[in-house]
Tab-separated table of N, CA, C and O in Angstrom:
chain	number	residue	atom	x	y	z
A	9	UNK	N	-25.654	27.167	128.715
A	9	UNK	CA	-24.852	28.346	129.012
A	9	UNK	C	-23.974	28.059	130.232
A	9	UNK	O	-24.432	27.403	131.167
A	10	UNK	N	-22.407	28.653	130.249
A	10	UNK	CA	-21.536	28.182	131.233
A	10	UNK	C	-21.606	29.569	132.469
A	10	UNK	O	-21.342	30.770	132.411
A	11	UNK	N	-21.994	28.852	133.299
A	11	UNK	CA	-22.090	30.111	134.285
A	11	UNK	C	-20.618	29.981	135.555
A	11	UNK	O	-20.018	28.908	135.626
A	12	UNK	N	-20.356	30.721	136.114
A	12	UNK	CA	-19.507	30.561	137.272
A	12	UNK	C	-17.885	29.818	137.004
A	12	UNK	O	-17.104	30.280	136.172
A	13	UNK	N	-17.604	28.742	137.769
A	13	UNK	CA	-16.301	28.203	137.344
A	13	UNK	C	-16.576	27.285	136.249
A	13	UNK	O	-17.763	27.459	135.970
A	14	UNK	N	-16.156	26.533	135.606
A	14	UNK	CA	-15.571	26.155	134.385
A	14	UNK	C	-14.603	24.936	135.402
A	14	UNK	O	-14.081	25.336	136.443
A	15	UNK	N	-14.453	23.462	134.961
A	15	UNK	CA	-13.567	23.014	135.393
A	15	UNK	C	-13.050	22.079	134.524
A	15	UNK	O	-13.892	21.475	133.859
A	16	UNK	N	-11.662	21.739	134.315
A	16	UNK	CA	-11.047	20.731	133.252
A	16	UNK	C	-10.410	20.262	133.977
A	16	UNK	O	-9.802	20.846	134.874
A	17	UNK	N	-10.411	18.659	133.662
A	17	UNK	CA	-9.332	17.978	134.552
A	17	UNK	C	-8.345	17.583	133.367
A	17	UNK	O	-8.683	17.334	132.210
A	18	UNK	N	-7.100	17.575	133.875
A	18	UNK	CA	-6.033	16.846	132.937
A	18	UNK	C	-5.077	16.061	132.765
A	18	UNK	O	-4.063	15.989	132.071
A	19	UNK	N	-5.840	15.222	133.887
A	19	UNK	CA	-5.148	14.226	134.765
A	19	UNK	C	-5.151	13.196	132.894
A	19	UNK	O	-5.960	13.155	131.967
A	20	UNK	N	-3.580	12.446	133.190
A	20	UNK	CA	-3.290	11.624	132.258
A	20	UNK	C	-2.365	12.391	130.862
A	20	UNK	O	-1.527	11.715	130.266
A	21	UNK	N	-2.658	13.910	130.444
A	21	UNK	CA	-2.542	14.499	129.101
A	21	UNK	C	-0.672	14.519	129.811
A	21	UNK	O	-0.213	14.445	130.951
A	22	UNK	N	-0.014	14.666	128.342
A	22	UNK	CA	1.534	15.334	128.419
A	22	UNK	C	1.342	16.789	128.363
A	22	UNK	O	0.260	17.209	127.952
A	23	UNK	N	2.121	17.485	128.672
A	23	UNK	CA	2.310	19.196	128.574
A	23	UNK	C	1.487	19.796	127.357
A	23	UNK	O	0.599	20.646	127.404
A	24	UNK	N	2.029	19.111	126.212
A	24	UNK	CA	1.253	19.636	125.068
A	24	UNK	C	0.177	19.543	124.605
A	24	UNK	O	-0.315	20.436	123.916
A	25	UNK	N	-0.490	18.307	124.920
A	25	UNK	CA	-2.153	18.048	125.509
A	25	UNK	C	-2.987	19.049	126.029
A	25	UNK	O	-3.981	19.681	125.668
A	26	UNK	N	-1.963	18.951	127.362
A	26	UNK	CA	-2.664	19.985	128.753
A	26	UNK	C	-2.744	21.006	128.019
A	26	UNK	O	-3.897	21.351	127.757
A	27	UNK	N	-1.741	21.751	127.496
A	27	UNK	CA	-1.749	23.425	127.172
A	27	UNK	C	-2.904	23.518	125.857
A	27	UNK	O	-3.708	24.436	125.698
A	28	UNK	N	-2.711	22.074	124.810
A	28	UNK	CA	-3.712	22.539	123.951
A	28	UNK	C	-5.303	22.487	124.902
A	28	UNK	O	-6.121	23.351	124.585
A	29	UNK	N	-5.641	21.644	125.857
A	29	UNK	CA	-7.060	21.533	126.384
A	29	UNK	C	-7.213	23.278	126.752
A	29	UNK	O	-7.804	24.170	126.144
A	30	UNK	N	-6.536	23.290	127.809
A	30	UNK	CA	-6.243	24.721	128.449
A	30	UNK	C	-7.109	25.766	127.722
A	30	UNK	O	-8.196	26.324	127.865
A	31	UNK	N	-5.564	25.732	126.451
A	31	UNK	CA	-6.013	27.171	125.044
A	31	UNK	C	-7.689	26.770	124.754
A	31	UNK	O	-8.592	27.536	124.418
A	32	UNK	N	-7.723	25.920	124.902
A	32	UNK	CA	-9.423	25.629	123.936
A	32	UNK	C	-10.582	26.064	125.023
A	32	UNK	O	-11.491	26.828	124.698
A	33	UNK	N	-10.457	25.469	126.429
A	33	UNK	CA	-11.081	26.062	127.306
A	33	UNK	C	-11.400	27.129	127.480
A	33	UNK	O	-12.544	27.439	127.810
A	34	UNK	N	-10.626	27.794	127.330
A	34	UNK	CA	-9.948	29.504	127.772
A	34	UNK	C	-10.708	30.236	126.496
A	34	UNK	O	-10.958	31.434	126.626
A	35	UNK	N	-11.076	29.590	125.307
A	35	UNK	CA	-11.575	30.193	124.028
A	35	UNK	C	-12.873	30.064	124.320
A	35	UNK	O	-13.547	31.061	124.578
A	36	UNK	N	-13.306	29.031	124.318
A	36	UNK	CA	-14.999	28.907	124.800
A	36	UNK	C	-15.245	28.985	126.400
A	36	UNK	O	-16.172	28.365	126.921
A	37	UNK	N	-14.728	29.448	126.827
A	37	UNK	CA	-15.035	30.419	128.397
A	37	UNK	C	-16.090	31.584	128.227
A	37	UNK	O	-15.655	32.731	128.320
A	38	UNK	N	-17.427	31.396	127.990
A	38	UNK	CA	-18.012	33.026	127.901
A	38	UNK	C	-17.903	33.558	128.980
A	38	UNK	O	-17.642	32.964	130.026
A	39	UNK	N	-18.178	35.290	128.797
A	39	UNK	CA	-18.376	35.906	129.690
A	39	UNK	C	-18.737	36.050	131.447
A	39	UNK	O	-18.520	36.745	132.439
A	40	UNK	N	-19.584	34.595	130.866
A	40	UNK	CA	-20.548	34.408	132.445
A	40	UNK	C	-19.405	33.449	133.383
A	40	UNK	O	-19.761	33.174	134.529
A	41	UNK	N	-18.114	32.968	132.931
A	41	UNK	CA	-17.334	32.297	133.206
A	41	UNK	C	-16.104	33.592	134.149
A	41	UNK	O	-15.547	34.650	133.856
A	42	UNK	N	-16.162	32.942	135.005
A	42	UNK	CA	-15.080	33.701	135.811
A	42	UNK	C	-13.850	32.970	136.961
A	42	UNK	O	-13.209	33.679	137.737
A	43	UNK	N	-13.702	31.597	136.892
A	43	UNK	CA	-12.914	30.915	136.654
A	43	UNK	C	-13.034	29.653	136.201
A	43	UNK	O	-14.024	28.974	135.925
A	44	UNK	N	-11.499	29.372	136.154
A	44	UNK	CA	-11.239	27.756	135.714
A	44	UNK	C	-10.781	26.992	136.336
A	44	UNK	O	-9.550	26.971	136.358
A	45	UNK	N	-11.372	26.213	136.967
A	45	UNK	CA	-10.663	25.296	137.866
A	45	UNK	C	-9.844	24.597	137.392
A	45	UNK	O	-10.710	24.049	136.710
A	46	UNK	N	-8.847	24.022	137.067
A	46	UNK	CA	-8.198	23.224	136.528
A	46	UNK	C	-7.065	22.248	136.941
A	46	UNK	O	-5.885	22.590	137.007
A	47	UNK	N	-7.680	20.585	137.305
A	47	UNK	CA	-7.382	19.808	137.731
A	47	UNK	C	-5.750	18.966	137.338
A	47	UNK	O	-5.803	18.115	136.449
A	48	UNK	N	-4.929	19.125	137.737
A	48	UNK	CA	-3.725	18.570	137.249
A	48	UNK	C	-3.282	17.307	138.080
A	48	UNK	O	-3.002	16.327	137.389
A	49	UNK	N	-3.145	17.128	139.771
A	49	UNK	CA	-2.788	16.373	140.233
A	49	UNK	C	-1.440	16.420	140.638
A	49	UNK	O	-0.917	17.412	140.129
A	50	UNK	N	-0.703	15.821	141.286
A	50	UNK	CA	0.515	16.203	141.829
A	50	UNK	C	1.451	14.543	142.041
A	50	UNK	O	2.639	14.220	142.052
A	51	UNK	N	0.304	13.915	142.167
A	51	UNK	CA	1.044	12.178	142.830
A	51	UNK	C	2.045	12.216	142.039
A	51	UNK	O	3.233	12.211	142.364
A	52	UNK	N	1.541	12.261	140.853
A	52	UNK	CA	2.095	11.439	139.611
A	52	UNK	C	3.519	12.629	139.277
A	52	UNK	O	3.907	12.484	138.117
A	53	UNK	N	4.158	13.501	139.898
A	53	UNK	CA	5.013	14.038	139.812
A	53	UNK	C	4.264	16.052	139.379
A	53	UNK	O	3.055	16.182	139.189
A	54	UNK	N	5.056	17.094	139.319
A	54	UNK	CA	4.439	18.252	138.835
A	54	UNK	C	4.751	18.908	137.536
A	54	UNK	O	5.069	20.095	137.618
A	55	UNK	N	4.727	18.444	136.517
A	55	UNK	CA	5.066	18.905	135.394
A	55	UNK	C	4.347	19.837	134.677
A	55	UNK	O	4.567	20.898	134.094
A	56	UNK	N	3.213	18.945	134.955
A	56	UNK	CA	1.759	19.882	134.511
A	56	UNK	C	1.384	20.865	135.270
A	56	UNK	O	1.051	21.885	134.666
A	57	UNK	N	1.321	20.885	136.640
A	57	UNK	CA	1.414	21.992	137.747
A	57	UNK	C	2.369	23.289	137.403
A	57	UNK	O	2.177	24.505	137.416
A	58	UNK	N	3.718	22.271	137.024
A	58	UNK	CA	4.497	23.851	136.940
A	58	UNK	C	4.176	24.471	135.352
A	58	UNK	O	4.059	25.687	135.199
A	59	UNK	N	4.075	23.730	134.454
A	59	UNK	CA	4.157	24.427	133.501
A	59	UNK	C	2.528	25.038	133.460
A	59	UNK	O	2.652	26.209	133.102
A	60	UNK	N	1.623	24.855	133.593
A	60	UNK	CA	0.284	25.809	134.306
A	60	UNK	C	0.320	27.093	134.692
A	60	UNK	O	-0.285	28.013	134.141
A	61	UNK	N	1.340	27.204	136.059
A	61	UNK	CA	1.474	27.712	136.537
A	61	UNK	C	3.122	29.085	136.024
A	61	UNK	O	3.313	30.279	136.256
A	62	UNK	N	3.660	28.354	135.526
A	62	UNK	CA	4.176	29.153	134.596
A	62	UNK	C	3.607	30.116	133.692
A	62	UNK	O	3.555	31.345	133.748
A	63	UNK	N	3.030	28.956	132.515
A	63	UNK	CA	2.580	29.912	130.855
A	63	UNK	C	1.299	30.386	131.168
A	63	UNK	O	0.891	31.145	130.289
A	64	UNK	N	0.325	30.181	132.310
A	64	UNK	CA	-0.647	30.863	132.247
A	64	UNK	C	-0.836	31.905	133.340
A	64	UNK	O	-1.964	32.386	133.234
A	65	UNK	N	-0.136	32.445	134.376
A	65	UNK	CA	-0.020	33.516	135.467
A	65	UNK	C	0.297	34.791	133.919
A	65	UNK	O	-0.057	35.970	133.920
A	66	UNK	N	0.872	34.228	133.023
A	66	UNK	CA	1.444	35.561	131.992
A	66	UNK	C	0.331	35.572	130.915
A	66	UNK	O	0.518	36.494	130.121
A	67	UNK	N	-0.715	34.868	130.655
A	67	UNK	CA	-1.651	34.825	129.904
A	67	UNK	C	-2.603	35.650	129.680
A	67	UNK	O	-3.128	35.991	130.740
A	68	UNK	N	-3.178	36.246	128.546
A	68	UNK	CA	-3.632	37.985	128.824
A	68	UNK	C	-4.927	37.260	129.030
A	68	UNK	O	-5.602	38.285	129.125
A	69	UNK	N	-5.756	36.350	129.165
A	69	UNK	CA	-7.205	36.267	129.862
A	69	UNK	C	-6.808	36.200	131.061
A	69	UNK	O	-7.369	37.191	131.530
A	70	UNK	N	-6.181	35.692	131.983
A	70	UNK	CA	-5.980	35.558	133.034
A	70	UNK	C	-5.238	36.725	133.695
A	70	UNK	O	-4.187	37.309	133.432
A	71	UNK	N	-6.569	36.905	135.059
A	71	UNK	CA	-5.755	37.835	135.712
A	71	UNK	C	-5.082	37.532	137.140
A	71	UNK	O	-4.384	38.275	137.830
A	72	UNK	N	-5.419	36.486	137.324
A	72	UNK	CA	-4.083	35.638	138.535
A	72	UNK	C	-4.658	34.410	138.609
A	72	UNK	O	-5.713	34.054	138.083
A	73	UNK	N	-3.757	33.645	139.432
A	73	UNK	CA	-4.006	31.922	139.794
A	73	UNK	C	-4.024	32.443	141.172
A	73	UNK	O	-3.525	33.478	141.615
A	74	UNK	N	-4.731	31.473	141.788
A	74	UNK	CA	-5.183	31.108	142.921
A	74	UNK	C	-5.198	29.366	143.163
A	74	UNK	O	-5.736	28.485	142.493
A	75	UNK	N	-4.467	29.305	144.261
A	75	UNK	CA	-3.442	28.056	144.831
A	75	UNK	C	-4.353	27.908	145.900
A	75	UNK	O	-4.746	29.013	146.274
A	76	UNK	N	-4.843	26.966	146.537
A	76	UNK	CA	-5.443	26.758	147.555
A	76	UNK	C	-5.167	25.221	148.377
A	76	UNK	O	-4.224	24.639	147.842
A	77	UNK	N	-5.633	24.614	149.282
A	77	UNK	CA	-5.152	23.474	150.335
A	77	UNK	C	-4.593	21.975	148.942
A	77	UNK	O	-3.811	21.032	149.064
A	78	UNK	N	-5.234	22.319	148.065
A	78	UNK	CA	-5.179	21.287	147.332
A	78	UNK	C	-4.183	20.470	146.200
A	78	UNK	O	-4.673	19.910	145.219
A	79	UNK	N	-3.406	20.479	146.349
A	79	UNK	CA	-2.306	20.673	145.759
A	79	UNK	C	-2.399	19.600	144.269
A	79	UNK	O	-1.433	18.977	143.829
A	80	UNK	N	-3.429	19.591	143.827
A	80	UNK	CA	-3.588	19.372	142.829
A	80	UNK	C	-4.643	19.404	141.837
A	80	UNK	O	-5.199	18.608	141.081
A	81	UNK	N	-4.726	21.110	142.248
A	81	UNK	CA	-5.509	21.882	141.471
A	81	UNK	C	-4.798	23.743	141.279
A	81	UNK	O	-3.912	24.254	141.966
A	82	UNK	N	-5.385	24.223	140.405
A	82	UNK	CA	-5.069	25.647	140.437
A	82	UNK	C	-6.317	25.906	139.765
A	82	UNK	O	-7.058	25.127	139.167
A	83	UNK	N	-6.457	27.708	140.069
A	83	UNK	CA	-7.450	28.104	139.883
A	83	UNK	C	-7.046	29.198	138.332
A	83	UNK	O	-5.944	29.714	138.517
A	84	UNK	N	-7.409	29.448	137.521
A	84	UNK	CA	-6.866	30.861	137.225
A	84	UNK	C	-7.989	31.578	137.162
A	84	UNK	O	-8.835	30.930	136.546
A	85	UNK	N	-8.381	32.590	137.505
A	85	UNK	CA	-9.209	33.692	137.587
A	85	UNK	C	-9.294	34.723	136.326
A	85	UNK	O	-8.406	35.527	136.041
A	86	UNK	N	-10.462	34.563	135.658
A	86	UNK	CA	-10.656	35.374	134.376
A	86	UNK	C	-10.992	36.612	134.628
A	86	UNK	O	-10.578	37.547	133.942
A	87	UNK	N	-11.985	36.791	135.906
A	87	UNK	CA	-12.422	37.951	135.756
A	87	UNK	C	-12.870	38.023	137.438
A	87	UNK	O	-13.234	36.958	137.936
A	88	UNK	N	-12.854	39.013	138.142
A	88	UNK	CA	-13.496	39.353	139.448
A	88	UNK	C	-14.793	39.074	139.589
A	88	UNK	O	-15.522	39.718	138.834
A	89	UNK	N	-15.476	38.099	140.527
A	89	UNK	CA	-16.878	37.920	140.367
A	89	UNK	C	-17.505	39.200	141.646
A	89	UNK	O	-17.406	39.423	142.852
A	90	UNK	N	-18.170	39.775	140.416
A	90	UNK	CA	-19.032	40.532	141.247
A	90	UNK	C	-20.651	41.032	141.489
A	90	UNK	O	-20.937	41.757	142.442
């Protein structure tokens, strides 16, 4: 059983990779899941960062991203842990 964050890295995938891992994650996320960490990386240029951060801030599971020191990661937040 998946409790707490959830994390995918996607270091290496092209856009359409990333977004299919993403969608699949985001499907088998149960309940007990309340974010996704999700590893992109930045060295290697931000493609995957922006488009992340694009198509999924508008995504109806997600109710915001959360950006933190790391600049090559984002968070998106499924649900308020409480």
């Amino acid at each position: 059983m998946q409790s707490g964050t959830l994390e995918i890295d996607l270091h290496g995938m092209t856009k359409v990779q990333a977004k299919a891992a993403l969608d699949a994650a985001l499907r088998r996320a149960g309940g007990s899941v309340y974010r996704l960490e999700v590893i992109h990386g930045f060295h290697g240029g931000t493609q995957l960062r922006d488009m992340i951060r694009r198509v999924y801030a508008r995504h109806p599971r997600v109710k915001r991203l959360e950006v933190g020191l790391n600049q090559g990661a984002t968070e998106l937040v499924l649900r308020e842990y409480v």
